[in-house]
Short mmCIF file of C-alpha atoms in Angstrom, two decimals:
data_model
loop_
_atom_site.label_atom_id
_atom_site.label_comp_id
_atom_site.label_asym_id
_atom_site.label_seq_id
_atom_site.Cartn_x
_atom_site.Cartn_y
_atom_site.Cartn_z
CA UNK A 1 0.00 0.00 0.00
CA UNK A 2 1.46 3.73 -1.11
CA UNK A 3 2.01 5.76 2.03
CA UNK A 4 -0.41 8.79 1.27
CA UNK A 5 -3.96 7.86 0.63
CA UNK A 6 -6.18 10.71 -0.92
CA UNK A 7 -9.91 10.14 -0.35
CA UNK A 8 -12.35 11.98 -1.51
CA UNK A 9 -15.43 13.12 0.25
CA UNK A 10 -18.85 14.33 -0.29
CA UNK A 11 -21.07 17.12 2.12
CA UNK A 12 -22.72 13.56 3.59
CA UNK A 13 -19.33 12.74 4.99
CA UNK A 14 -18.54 9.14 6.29
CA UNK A 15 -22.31 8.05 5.53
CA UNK A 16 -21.48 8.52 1.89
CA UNK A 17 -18.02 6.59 1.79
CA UNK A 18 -17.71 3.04 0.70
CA UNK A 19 -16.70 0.66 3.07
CA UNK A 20 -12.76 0.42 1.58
CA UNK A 21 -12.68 4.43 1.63
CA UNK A 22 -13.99 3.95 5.42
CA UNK A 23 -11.25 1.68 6.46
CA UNK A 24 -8.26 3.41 4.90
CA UNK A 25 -9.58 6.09 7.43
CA UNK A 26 -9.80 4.09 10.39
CA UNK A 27 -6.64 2.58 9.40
CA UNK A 28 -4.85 5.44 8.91
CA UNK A 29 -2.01 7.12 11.23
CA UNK A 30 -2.18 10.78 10.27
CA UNK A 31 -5.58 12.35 9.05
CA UNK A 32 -4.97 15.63 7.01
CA UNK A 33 -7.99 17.29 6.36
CA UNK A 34 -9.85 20.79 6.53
CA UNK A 35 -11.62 21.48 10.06
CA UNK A 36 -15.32 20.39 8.25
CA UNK A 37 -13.93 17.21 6.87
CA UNK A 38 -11.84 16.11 9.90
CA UNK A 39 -15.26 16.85 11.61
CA UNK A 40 -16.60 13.74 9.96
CA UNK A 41 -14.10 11.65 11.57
CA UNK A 42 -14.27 12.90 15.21
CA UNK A 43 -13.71 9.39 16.10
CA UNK A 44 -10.39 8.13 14.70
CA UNK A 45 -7.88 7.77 17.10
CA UNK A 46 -5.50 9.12 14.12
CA UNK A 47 -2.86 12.26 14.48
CA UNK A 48 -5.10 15.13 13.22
CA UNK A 49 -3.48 17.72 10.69
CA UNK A 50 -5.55 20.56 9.51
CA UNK A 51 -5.35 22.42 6.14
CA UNK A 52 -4.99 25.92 7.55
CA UNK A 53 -1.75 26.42 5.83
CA UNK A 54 -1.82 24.87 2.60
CA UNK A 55 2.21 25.09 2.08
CA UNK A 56 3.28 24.34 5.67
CA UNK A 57 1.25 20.84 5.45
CA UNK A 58 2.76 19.82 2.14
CA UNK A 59 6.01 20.56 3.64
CA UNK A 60 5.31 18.03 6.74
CA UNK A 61 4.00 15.26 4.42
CA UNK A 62 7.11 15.65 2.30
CA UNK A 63 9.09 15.63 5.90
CA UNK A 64 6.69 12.64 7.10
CA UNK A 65 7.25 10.94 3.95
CA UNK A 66 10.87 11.01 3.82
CA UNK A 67 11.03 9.86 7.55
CA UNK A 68 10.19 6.38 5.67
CA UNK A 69 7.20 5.50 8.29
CA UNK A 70 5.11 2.55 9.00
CA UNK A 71 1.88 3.97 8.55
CA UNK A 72 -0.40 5.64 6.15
CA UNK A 73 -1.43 8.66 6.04
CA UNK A 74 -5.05 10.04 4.57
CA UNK A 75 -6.19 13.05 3.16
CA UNK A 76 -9.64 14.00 2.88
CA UNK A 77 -10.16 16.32 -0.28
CA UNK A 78 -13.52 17.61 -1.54
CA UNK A 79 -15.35 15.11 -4.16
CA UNK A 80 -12.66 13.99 -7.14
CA UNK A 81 -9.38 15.09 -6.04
CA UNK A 82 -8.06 14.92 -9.06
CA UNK A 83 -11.04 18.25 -10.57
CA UNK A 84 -9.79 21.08 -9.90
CA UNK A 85 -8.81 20.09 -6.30
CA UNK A 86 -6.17 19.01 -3.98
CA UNK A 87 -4.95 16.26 -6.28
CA UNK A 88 -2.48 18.33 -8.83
CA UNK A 89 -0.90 20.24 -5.43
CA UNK A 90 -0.04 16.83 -3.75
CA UNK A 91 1.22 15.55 -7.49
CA UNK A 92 3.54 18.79 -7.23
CA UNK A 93 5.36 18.40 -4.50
CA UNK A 94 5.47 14.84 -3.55
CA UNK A 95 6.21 11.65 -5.27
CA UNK A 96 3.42 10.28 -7.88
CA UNK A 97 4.27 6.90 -6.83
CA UNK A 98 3.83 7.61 -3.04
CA UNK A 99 -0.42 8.45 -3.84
CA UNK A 100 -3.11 6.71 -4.20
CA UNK A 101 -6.02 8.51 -5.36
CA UNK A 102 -9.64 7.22 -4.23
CA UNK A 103 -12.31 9.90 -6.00
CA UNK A 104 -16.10 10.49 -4.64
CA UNK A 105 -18.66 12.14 -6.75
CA UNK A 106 -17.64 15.65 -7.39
CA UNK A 107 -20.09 18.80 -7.33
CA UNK A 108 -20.37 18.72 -11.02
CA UNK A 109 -21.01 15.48 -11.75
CA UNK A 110 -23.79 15.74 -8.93
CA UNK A 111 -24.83 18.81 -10.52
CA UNK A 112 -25.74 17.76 -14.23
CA UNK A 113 -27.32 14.76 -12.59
CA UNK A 114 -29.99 16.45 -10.66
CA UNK A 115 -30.46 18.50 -13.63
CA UNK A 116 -30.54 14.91 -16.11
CA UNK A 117 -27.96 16.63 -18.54
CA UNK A 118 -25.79 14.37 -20.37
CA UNK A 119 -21.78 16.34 -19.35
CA UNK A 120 -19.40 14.17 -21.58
CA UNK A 121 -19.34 17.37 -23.81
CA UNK A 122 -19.84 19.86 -21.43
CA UNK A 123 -16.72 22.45 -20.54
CA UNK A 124 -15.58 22.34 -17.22
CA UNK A 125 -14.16 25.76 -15.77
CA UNK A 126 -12.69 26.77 -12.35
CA UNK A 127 -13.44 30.14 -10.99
CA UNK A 128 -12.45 29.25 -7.44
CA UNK A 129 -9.28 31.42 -7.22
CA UNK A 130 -8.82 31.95 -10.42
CA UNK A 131 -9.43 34.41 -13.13
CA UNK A 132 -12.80 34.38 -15.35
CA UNK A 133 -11.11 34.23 -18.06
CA UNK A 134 -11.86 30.69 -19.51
CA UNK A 135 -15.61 30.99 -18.66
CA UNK A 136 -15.30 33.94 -20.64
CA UNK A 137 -13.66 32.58 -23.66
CA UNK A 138 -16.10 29.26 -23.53
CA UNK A 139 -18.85 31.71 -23.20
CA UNK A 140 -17.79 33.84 -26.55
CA UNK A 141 -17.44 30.65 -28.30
CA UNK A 142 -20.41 29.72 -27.58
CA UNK A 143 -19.99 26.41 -25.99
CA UNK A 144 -23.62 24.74 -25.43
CA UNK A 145 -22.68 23.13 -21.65
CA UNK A 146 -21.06 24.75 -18.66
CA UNK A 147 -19.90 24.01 -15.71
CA UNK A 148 -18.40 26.32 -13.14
CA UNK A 149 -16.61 25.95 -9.86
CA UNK A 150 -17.49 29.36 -7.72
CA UNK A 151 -15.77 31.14 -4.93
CA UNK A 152 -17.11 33.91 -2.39
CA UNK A 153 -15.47 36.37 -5.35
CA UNK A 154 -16.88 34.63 -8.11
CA UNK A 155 -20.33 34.20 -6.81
CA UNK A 156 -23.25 33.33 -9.05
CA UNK A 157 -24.19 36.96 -9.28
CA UNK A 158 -20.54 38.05 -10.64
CA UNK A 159 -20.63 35.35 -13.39
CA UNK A 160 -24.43 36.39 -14.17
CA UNK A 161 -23.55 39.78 -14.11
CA UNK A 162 -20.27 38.46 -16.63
CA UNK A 163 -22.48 36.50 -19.07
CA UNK A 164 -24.63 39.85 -19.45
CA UNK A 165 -21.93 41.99 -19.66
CA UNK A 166 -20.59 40.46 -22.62
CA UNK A 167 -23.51 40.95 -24.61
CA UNK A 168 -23.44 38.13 -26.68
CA UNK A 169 -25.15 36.62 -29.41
CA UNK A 170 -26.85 34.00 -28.05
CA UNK A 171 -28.60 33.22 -25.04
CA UNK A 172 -27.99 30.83 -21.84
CA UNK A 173 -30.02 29.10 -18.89
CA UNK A 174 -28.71 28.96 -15.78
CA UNK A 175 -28.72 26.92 -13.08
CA UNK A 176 -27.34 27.02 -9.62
CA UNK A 177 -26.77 23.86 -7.77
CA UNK A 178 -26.19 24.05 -3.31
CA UNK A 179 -24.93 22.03 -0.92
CA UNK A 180 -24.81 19.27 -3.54
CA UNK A 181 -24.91 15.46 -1.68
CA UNK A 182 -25.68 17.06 1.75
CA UNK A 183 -27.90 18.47 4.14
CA UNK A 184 -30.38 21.71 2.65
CA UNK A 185 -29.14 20.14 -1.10
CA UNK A 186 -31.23 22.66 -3.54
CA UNK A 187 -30.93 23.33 -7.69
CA UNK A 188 -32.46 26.54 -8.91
CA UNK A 189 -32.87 27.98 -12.46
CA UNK A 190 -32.67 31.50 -12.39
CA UNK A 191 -32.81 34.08 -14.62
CA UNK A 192 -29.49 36.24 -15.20
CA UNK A 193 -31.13 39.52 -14.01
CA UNK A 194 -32.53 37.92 -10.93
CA UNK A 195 -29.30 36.57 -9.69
CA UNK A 196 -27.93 39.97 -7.67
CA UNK A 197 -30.94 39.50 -5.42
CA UNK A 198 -30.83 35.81 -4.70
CA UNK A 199 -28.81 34.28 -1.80
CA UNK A 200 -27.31 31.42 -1.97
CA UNK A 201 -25.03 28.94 0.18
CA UNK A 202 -21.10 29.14 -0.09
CA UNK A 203 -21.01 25.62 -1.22
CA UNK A 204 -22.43 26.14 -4.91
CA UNK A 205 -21.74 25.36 -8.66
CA UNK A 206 -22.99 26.96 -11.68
CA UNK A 207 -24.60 25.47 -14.99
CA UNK A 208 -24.93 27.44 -18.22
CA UNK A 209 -26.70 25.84 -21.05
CA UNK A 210 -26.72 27.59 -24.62
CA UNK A 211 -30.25 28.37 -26.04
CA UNK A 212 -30.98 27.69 -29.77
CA UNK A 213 -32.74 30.91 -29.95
CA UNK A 214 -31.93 34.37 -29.04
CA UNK A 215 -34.34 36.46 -27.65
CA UNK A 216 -35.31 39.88 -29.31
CA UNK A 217 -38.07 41.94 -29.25
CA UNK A 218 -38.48 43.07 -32.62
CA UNK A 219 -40.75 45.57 -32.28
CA UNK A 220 -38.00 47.67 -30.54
CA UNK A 221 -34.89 47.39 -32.56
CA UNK A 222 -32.55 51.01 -32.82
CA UNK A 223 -32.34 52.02 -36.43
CA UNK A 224 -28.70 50.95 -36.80
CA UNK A 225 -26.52 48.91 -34.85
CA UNK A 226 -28.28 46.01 -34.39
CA UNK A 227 -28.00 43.68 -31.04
CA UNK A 228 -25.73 40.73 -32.14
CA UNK A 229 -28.57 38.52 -30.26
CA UNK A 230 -31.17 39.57 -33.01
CA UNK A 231 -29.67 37.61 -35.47
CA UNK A 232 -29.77 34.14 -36.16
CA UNK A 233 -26.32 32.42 -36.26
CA UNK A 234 -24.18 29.34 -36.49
CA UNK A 235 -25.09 26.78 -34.12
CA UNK A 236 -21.47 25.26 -34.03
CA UNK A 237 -20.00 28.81 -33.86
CA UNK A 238 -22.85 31.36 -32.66
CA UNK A 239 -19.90 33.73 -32.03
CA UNK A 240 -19.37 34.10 -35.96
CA UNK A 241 -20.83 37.20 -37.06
CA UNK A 242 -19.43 40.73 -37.75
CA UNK A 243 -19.69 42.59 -34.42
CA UNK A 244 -21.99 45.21 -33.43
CA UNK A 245 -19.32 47.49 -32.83
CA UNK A 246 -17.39 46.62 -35.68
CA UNK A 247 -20.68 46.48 -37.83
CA UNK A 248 -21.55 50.31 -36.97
CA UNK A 249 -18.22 51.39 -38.60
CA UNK A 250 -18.32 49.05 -41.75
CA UNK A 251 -21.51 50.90 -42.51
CA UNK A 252 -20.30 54.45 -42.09
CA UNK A 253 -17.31 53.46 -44.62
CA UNK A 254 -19.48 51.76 -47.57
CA UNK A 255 -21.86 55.00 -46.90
CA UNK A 256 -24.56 53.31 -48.63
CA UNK A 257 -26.83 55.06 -50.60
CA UNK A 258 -30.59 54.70 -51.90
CA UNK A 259 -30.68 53.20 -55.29
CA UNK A 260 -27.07 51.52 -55.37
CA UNK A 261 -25.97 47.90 -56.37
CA UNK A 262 -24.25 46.50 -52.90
CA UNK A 263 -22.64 43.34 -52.72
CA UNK A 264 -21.88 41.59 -49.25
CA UNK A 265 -19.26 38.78 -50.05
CA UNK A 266 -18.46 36.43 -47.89
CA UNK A 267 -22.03 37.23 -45.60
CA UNK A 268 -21.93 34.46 -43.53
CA UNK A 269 -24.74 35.23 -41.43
CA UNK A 270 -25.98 38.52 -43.64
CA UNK A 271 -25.67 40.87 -40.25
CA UNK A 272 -24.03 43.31 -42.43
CA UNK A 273 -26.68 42.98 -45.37
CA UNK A 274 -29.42 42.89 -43.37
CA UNK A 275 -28.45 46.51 -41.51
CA UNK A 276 -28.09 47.74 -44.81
CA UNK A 277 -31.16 46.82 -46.07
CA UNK A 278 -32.86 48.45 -43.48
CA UNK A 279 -30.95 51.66 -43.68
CA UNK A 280 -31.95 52.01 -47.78
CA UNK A 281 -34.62 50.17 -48.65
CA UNK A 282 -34.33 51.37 -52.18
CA UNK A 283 -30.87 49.74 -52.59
CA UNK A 284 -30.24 46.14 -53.88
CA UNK A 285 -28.25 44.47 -51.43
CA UNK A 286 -26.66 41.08 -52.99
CA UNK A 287 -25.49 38.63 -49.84
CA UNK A 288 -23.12 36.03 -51.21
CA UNK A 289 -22.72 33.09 -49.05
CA UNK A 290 -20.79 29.85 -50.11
CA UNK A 291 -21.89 27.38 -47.13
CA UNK A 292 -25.85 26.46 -47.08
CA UNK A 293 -25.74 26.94 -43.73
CA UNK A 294 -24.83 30.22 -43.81
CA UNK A 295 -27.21 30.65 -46.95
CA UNK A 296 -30.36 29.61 -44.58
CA UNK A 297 -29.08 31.98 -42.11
CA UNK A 298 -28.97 34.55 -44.48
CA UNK A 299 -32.71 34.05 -45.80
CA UNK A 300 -33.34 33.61 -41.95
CA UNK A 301 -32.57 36.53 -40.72
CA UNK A 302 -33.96 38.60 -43.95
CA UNK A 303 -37.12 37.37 -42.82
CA UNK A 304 -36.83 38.45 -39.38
CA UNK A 305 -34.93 41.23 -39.55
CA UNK A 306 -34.33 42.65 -43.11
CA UNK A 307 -36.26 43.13 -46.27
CA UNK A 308 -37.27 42.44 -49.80
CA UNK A 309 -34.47 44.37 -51.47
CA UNK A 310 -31.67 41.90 -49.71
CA UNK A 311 -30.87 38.96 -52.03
CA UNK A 312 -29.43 36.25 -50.64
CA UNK A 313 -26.89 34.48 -53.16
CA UNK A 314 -25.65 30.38 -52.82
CA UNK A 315 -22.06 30.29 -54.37
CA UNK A 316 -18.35 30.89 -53.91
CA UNK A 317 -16.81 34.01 -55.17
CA UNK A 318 -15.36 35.13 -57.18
CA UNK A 319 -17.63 32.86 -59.94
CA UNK A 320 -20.56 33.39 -58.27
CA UNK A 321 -20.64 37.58 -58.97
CA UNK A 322 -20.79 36.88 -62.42
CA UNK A 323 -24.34 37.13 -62.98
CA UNK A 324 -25.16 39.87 -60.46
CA UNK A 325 -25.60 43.86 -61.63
CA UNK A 326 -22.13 46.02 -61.11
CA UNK A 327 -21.91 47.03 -58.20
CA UNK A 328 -21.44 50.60 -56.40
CA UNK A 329 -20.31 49.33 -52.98
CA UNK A 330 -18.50 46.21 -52.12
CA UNK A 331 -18.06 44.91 -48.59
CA UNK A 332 -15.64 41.66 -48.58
CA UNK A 333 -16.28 39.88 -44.86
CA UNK A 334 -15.06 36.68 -46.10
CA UNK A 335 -12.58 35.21 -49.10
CA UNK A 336 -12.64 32.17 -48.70
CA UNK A 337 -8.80 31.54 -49.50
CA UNK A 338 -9.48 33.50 -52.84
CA UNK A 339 -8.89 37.50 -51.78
CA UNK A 340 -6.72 38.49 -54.77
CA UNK A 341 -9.09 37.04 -57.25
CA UNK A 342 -12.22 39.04 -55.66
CA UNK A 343 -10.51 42.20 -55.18
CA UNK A 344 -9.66 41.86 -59.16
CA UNK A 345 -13.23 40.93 -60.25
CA UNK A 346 -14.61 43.87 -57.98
CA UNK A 347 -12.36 46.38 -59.05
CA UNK A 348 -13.31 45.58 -62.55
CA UNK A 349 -17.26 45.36 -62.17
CA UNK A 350 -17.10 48.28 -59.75
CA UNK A 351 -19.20 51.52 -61.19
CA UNK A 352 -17.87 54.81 -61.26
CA UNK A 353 -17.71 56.64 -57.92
CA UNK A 354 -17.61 53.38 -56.40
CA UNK A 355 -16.11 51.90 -53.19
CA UNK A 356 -15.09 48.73 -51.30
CA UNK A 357 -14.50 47.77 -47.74
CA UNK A 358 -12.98 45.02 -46.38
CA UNK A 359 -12.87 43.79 -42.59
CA UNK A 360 -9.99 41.67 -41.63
CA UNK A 361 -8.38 39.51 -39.23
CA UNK A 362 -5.17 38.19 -39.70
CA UNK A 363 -2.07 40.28 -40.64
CA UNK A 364 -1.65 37.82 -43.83
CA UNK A 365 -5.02 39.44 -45.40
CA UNK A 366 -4.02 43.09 -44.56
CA UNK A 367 -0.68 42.31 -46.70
CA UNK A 368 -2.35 40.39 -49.60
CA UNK A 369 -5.04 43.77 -49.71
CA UNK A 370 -2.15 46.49 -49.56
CA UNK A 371 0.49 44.47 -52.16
CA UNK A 372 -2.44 44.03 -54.79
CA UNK A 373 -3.10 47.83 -54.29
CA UNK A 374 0.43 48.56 -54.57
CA UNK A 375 1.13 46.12 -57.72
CA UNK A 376 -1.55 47.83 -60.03
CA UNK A 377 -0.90 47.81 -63.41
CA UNK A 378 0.12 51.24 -64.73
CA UNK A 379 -3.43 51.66 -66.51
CA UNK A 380 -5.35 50.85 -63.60
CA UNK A 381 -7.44 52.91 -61.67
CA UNK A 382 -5.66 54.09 -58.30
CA UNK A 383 -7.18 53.69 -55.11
CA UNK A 384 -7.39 55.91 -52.06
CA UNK A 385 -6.91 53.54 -49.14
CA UNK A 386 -7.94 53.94 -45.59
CA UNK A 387 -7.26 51.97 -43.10
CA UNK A 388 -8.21 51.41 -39.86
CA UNK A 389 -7.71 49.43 -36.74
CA UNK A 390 -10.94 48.71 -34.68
CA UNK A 391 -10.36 47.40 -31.02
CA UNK A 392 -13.06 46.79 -29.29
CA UNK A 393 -13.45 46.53 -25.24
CA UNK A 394 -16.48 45.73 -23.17
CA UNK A 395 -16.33 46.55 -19.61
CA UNK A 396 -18.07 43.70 -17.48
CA UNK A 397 -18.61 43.33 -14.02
CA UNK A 398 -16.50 40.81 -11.91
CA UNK A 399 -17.49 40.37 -8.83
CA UNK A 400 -17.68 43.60 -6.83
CA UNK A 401 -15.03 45.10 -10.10
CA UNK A 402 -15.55 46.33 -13.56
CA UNK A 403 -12.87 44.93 -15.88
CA UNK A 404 -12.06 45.04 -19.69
CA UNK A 405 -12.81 42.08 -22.49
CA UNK A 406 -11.44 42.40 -24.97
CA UNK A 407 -12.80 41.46 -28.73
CA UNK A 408 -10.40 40.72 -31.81
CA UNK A 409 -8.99 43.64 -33.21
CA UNK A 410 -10.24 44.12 -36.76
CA UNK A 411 -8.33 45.92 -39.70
CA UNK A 412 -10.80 47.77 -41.75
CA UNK A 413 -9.46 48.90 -45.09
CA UNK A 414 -11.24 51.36 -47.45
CA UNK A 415 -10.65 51.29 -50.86
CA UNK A 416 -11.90 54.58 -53.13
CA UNK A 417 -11.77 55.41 -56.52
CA UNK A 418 -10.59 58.83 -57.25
CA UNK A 419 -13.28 62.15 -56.96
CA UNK A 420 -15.54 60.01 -54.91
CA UNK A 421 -15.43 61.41 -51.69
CA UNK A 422 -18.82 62.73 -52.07
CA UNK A 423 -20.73 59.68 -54.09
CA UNK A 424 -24.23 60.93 -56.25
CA UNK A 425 -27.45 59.23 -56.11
CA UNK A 426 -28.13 56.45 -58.00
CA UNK A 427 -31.45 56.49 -60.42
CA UNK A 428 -32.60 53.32 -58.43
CA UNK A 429 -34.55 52.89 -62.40
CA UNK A 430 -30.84 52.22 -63.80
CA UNK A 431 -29.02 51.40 -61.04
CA UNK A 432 -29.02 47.18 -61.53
CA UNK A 433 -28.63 46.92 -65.32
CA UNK A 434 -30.68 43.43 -64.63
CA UNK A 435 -32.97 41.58 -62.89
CA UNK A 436 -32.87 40.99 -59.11
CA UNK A 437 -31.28 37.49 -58.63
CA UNK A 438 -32.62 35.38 -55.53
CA UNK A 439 -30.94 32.55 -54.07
#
């Protein structure tokens, strides 16, 4: 038998132990433990070590340990020892090969079975004495199953004041699950605004569960700048869209006008088409989408949220622009490895007085946008190019704190033709040269 014995226990204390966990106990020479779980062992005649000083104990097993002695020690640890808990510390800074590791049900797995949730796909986060930070990046994501460990910092009000604070796309229940396996054991759905006002007990973990459905009111949408949660998105990646934020200031640089041709490539989920739909109703807005999925989202969210003048278009570009009218403004969201080849078609088709705007990522993209500028052919038209960086911050609460998230910064580049800073009307009689094409 390995010297150190780790045994998990649950809020019911030695009632809920098997009988081997129960005899490694009453076996056992040294008993670490906090006060509440050396508490459930009043009884054993064992030397008694409590976890008041996390580093000083490890230091005495390590010393005990080394003293090569004849009995075993136990330590009591909270549910799985090996989740988030006392496991990885002992692992640290003593011998593998001197533990033996004897799990109980943790607080999670309790959780998602009171609440009949299949977990095997669920993502598991720690907030107990640690930062927010992965909650917040499986919340962005989108991830459809939750988990979270709490502390008296990260209560369930912080993280429901967190999941609001990010204003995302998509919506989440939320659970709270007390005193798991032991005495007063309760599971609550509450709502995210309701959470400030509700009390709960210090021994608590949080379940999040993604929505399929946002929820809007649609009646009381602002003219521009629409909530990211109006929209209908990806249900593998909700967190796919062009940004609010972002959004605003791709509109203000197309500066769309009534009566013009705009094309949308790359739509994905046609937030950008949709806005500008909505903004001039007299223009014909072309979304070009290359996945069906993203196609049905488009036609989706035209139905809910945009109108007849948006066409949504199924097809890759740069083949796919073929058959639509020249455009007067050109918004490129997405490439789809093929950015050169666009930019050349679009430049060509583009009317007079004409602009594009492109929203990008990754530093490769800016480059391939700025050499193909630069390596016009002498009797090309120039371009005027803007560019600009957009980085985005939301402050969200944190506990009893306000803190910045950060979104991805975004390279917007605006490309102009010359004597077009002030672009004319378009007869919206002549302004597609063909019929309206529907996809």
């Amino acid at each position: 038998m390995t010297p150190i014995q780790v045994v998990g226990v649950g809020l019911d204390g030695r009632a809920g132990l098997a009988a081997s966990g129960l005899a490694l106990i009453d076996q056992a020479t040294v008993l670490v433990g906090s006060p509440r779980h050396l508490s459930y062992f009043a009884e054993s005649g064992a030397e008694r070590w409590p976890l008041s000083d996390l580093k000083v104990t490890l230091e005495r097993l390590r010393g005990w340990l080394e003293s090569d002695p004849s009995g075993v020690a136990v330590v009591l640890a909270s549910g799985d020892p090996l989740f988030f808990g006392l496991g990885r510390l002992l692992l640290e800074h003593l011998p593998p090969e001197s533990l033996t590791f004897h799990p109980h049900l943790s607080a999670v797995q309790l959780a998602f079975s009171r609440l009949k949730l299949p977990w095997q796909e669920a993502t598991l986060v720690s907030a107990h004495g640690r930062s927010t930070d992965a909650l917040t990046a499986a919340l962005r994501r989108g991830d459809e199953l939750i988990a979270v460990l709490t502390d008296p910092a990260h209560t369930p009000a912080a993280l429901g004041q967190l999941v609001l604070g990010l204003e995302l796309p998509h919506t989440y229940r939320l659970w709270v699950g007390e005193n798991l396996g032991g005495d007063g054991e309760r599971v609550r759905e509450l709502r995210l605004g309701d959470l400030a006002a509700a009390p709960f007990a210090s021994l608590n973990v949080v379940v999040l569960q993604r929505q399929p459905e946002a929820e809007f009111d649609p009646a009381n949408l602002p003219l521009i700048g629409l909530p990211d949660r109006a929209f209908a998105t990806f249900g593998d990646r909700p967190g796919l869209i062009t940004k609010r934020d972002v959004r605003i200031q791709v509109l203000a640089d197309l500066d769309p006008r009534p009566g013009q041709v705009i094309w949308d490539v790359g739509a994905g989920t046609g937030s950008v088409s949709v806005e500008i739909s909505r903004l001039c109703p007299a223009a014909q807005v072309y979304a070009i989408e290359k996945t069906a999925a993203g196609h049905r989202l488009i036609q989706q969210n035209q139905n809910r949220l945009g109108g007849p003048n948006l066409h949504p278009i199924y097809g890759a570009a740069p083949e796919s622009l073929a058959a639509l009218p020249d455009p007067d403004r050109v918004f490129i969201g997405g490439s789809g490895g093929h950015l050169g080849n666009i930019l050349e078609l679009c430049a060509h088709r583009l009317r007079p007085q004409g602009r594009m705007v492109l929203a990008l990522a990754t530093l490769e993209h800016t480059g391939t946008v700025l050499g193909w500028v630069d390596g016009a052919t002498p009797g090309a038209r120039p371009w005027a190019v803007q560019l600009r960086q957009i980085q985005v911050q939301h402050g969200v609460r944190v506990g009893s704190l306000t803190r910045w998230q950060p979104l991805t910064p975004i390279t917007l580049i605006t490309l102009t033709q010359p004597n077009s800073h002030s672009p004319a009307p378009v007869n919206p009689s002549s302004a597609s040269g063909s019929t309206p094409v529907s996809g």
